[in-house]
Structures are given as structure tokens and as C-alpha cells.
Coordinates of C-alpha atoms in Angstrom, one line a residue:
X1403 CA -11.5 117.2 -56.3
X1404 CA -8.5 115.0 -55.6
X1405 CA -7.2 117.3 -52.9
X1406 CA -10.5 117.2 -51.0
X1407 CA -11.0 113.5 -51.5
X1408 CA -7.5 112.9 -50.1
X1409 CA -8.6 115.1 -47.1
X1410 CA -11.3 112.5 -46.5
X1411 CA -14.5 113.7 -48.3
X1412 CA -16.4 111.2 -50.5
X1413 CA -16.7 113.7 -53.4
X1414 CA -14.9 116.8 -54.5
X1415 CA -16.9 120.0 -55.2
X1416 CA -16.9 119.6 -59.0
X1417 CA -18.1 116.0 -58.9
X1418 CA -20.7 117.0 -56.4
X1419 CA -21.8 119.8 -58.7
X1420 CA -22.2 117.3 -61.5
X1421 CA -24.2 115.0 -59.3
X1422 CA -26.6 117.9 -58.2
X1423 CA -26.8 119.3 -61.7
X1424 CA -24.7 122.3 -62.9
X1425 CA -27.8 123.7 -64.5
X1426 CA -29.5 124.0 -61.1
X1427 CA -26.6 126.0 -59.7
X1428 CA -26.7 128.2 -62.8
X1429 CA -30.4 128.9 -62.4
X1430 CA -30.1 129.7 -58.7
X1431 CA -27.3 132.2 -59.5
X1432 CA -29.5 133.8 -62.2
X1433 CA -32.3 134.3 -59.6
X1434 CA -29.9 135.7 -57.0
X1435 CA -28.5 138.1 -59.6
X1436 CA -32.0 139.4 -60.4
X1437 CA -32.7 139.9 -56.7
X1438 CA -29.3 141.5 -56.2
X1439 CA -28.3 139.1 -53.5
X1440 CA -25.5 137.3 -55.3
X1441 CA -22.1 137.3 -53.5
X1442 CA -20.0 140.3 -54.5
X1443 CA -17.2 137.8 -55.5
X1444 CA -18.4 134.9 -57.5
X1445 CA -17.1 132.9 -60.5
X1446 CA -18.8 132.7 -63.8
X1447 CA -16.7 129.7 -64.8
X1448 CA -19.6 127.3 -64.6
X1449 CA -22.0 129.5 -66.5
X1450 CA -20.5 129.0 -70.0
X1451 CA -20.1 125.3 -69.1
X1452 CA -23.9 125.0 -68.9
X1453 CA -25.0 127.6 -71.5
X1454 CA -22.5 127.1 -74.3
X1455 CA -21.1 123.6 -73.7
X1456 CA -24.4 122.1 -72.5
X1457 CA -22.6 120.2 -69.7
X1458 CA -25.3 120.0 -67.0
X1459 CA -23.8 117.0 -65.2
X1460 CA -24.3 113.3 -64.6
X1461 CA -27.9 113.3 -65.9
X1462 CA -26.6 114.2 -69.4
X1463 CA -23.4 112.2 -69.0
X1464 CA -21.2 115.3 -69.2
X1465 CA -20.4 118.1 -66.8
X1466 CA -17.1 118.9 -65.3
X1467 CA -16.4 115.3 -66.1
X1468 CA -17.5 112.8 -68.7
X1469 CA -19.7 109.9 -67.7
X1470 CA -20.4 106.5 -69.3
X1471 CA -23.6 104.6 -68.7
X1472 CA -21.6 101.4 -68.8
X1473 CA -19.5 102.4 -65.8
X1474 CA -21.6 102.2 -62.5
X1475 CA -24.6 103.4 -64.4
X1476 CA -22.9 106.7 -65.4
X1477 CA -21.6 107.6 -62.0
X1478 CA -17.8 107.3 -62.5
X1479 CA -16.1 110.6 -63.3
X1480 CA -13.9 110.5 -66.4
X1481 CA -11.5 113.3 -67.6
X1482 CA -12.8 115.6 -70.3
X1483 CA -10.5 117.2 -72.8
X1484 CA -13.3 119.7 -73.7
X1485 CA -13.4 120.9 -70.1
X1486 CA -9.6 121.0 -69.8
X1487 CA -9.4 123.2 -72.9
X1488 CA -12.3 125.4 -71.6
X1489 CA -10.6 126.0 -68.2
X1490 CA -7.3 126.8 -69.9
X1491 CA -9.0 129.3 -72.1
X1492 CA -10.9 130.8 -69.2
X1493 CA -7.7 131.2 -67.2
X1494 CA -5.8 132.8 -70.1
X1495 CA -8.7 135.3 -70.8
X1496 CA -8.5 136.5 -67.1
X1497 CA -4.7 136.3 -66.6
X1498 CA -5.0 133.6 -64.0
X1499 CA -2.3 131.2 -63.0
X1500 CA 0.3 132.3 -65.6
X1501 CA 3.2 130.0 -66.4
X1502 CA 5.4 132.0 -64.0
X1503 CA 3.2 131.1 -61.1
X1504 CA 3.3 127.8 -59.2
X1505 CA 0.5 125.4 -59.4
X1506 CA -2.0 125.6 -56.5
X1507 CA -1.0 123.0 -53.9
X1508 CA -3.4 120.4 -52.5
X1509 CA -3.1 121.9 -49.1
X1510 CA -4.1 125.4 -50.4
X1511 CA -7.2 123.8 -51.9
X1512 CA -8.1 122.2 -48.6
X1513 CA -7.6 125.5 -46.8
X1514 CA -9.8 127.5 -49.2
X1515 CA -12.6 124.9 -48.9
X1516 CA -12.5 123.8 -45.3
X1517 CA -11.4 126.9 -43.4
X1518 CA -14.5 129.0 -44.4
X1519 CA -16.6 126.0 -43.4
X1520 CA -15.0 126.0 -40.0
X1521 CA -15.4 129.8 -39.8
X1522 CA -19.2 129.3 -40.4
X1523 CA -19.2 126.9 -37.5
X1524 CA -17.8 129.6 -35.3
X1525 CA -20.5 132.0 -36.5
X1526 CA -23.2 129.4 -35.8
X1527 CA -21.9 129.2 -32.2
X1528 CA -21.7 132.9 -32.0
X1529 CA -25.3 133.3 -33.0
X1530 CA -26.4 130.6 -30.5
X1531 CA -27.8 128.4 -33.3
X1532 CA -25.7 125.5 -32.0
X1533 CA -25.2 124.8 -28.2
X1534 CA -21.7 123.3 -28.3
X1535 CA -18.9 122.8 -30.9
X1536 CA -19.5 119.0 -30.6
X1537 CA -23.1 119.5 -31.9
X1538 CA -21.7 120.9 -35.1
X1539 CA -19.1 118.1 -35.3
X1540 CA -21.8 115.4 -34.9
X1541 CA -24.0 116.9 -37.6
X1542 CA -21.1 117.1 -40.1
X1543 CA -19.9 113.6 -39.3
X1544 CA -23.3 111.9 -39.6
X1545 CA -25.1 114.2 -41.9
X1546 CA -22.5 115.6 -44.4
X1547 CA -19.8 112.9 -44.5
X1548 CA -17.0 114.9 -42.9
X1549 CA -14.1 112.4 -42.4
X1550 CA -14.7 110.7 -39.1
X1551 CA -11.0 110.4 -38.3
X1552 CA -10.7 114.2 -38.3
X1553 CA -13.4 114.4 -35.6
X1554 CA -15.6 117.0 -37.3
X1555 CA -14.8 120.6 -38.4
X1556 CA -14.6 122.2 -34.9
X1557 CA -12.5 119.4 -33.5
X1558 CA -10.3 119.6 -36.6
X1559 CA -9.9 123.4 -36.0
X1560 CA -8.7 122.8 -32.4
X1561 CA -6.5 119.7 -33.0
X1562 CA -5.7 119.6 -36.7
X1563 CA -5.2 123.2 -37.7
X1564 CA -4.8 125.3 -34.6
X1565 CA -6.9 128.4 -34.1
X1566 CA -4.0 130.9 -34.5
X1567 CA -3.2 129.5 -37.9
X1568 CA -6.9 129.3 -38.8
X1569 CA -7.3 133.0 -38.0
X1570 CA -4.2 134.1 -39.8
X1571 CA -5.2 132.2 -43.0
X1572 CA -8.7 133.6 -42.9
X1573 CA -7.4 137.1 -42.5
X1574 CA -5.1 136.6 -45.5
X1575 CA -8.0 135.3 -47.6
X1576 CA -10.2 138.1 -46.5
X1577 CA -7.6 140.7 -47.5
X1578 CA -6.9 139.0 -50.8
X1579 CA -10.6 138.2 -51.8
X1580 CA -12.7 141.2 -50.5
X1581 CA -16.5 140.8 -50.8
X1582 CA -16.5 137.2 -49.5
X1583 CA -18.2 137.1 -46.1
X1584 CA -17.2 133.5 -45.5
X1585 CA -13.6 134.6 -45.2
X1586 CA -14.4 137.3 -42.6
X1587 CA -13.1 135.8 -39.3
X1588 CA -15.7 135.1 -36.6
X1589 CA -15.6 137.3 -33.5
X1590 CA -15.6 134.1 -31.4
X1591 CA -12.6 132.8 -33.3
X1592 CA -10.7 136.0 -32.5
X1593 CA -11.7 135.8 -28.9
X1594 CA -10.5 132.2 -28.5
X1595 CA -7.2 133.1 -30.1
X1596 CA -6.8 136.1 -27.8
X1597 CA -7.5 133.9 -24.8
X1598 CA -5.1 131.2 -26.1
X1599 CA -7.6 128.4 -25.9
X1600 CA -9.5 126.1 -28.3
X1601 CA -13.1 126.5 -29.0
X1602 CA -14.1 123.3 -27.2
X1603 CA -12.2 124.4 -24.1
X1604 CA -14.0 127.8 -24.4
X1605 CA -17.4 126.1 -24.2
X1606 CA -16.3 123.7 -21.5
X1607 CA -15.3 126.7 -19.3
X1608 CA -18.6 128.4 -20.2
X1609 CA -20.6 125.3 -19.1
X1610 CA -18.6 125.1 -15.8
X1611 CA -19.3 128.7 -15.1
X1612 CA -23.0 128.2 -15.8
X1613 CA -23.1 125.2 -13.5
X1614 CA -21.4 127.1 -10.7
X1615 CA -23.9 130.0 -11.0
X1616 CA -26.7 127.6 -10.4
X1617 CA -25.2 126.4 -7.1

């Protein structure tokens, strides 16, 4: 959460989950499991948090964090030793992040969260759902609280990350975490990298070509 807040988002994913209700996410997953449409790769970390520990989120003053009604009407996230112990136990039971491994860096957290989001933006353009990369940027800036100084996810891809690096990292994630469609690089992203241009330049050229064809 700290890593993504430092990136510029108002809330991290765990605090957001507490706000929305961890029990809601759990029930949605149960329904998707029954329908057989759940992602091949998904975490059950939050399941026991809800079922065994009864930590549904802000509404019950305990989720991934503790909350106190006296602090901003129960909206200030406070550390929870119960959750810390649970996560450590979960890691140990699955052999995750052993003491011989380095801690996950803040940059790695941002890459895992933001790069798939950008990749979906490419797929939205690919499927002609959005007309221009700037359309996606405006929606994310005004509708989803993407940090304005980063210019939106597509602008950030072009000017903050660089498309070759974005493609390389997505390919690494896709190989390491099979069964996660959101890590499968977009065809449009690959095309932009092959052409050596940014996604906005790609669409600017496309618009100029369309304008010429009408002359």
C-alpha cells in the first residue's frame, strides 16, 4: 500500500479492499469458482482473513488493517499484529519469501500493479473500445484518481516507463506467472515496440493517415 501511495494513488489495494469490503470480494470469488470462470492464478490469502478471522473491512473496524471509530470515523488504517502473524504463517506454509530472499522492493510492487493496468489500456485500444490513448488517460485521471503529474497510464507508459521496458517486464511476468491474462503483452504494444515509437505517436500517425485519405 505504501509503495502505490508513494507512486501517487490515494489508496493502496489492501486499504481499498477494506473500504469496499473484503467479504464482497470473497463472495464474488466464490461465485466465479462455481461458474468456473475464476482466474487460473488467484490468491486465497484473503479468504481465511474473512472466513476464519472475520475481518471484513472498515465496516467492522478490522480488515487488512484495524480501524478506530474515534479516528476520522473509523477510516484511518492502523497496523494489525493479527494480520501480520497471519500473513507470516501463510507465507511459511507456502514457502514464499524465505529469509534467503530479498524483500520485494517498492518499485517491484508498482510494476506488478501498474504495468498490467497499462497493458489493459493497450488491449482497449486494440479492440477499438477507446479512440485514442489520451481518452484512457483522461478517464483514469478524472475517474480513478491516477496521479495527475504522471499524465495517465498511457502517457506514463510512453514517457515514464518506456515501451521496450514495459514489454520486457510483462514478458517476464507472463513467463513467471502463467495463467494470468493480464500479463500477456498486447499485440499493439508489441507493434509499437517493433516500430520504435510510443503509443501516442502511433495514434497520431494513424490520425494523420486517416486525414490524408479523406483529401
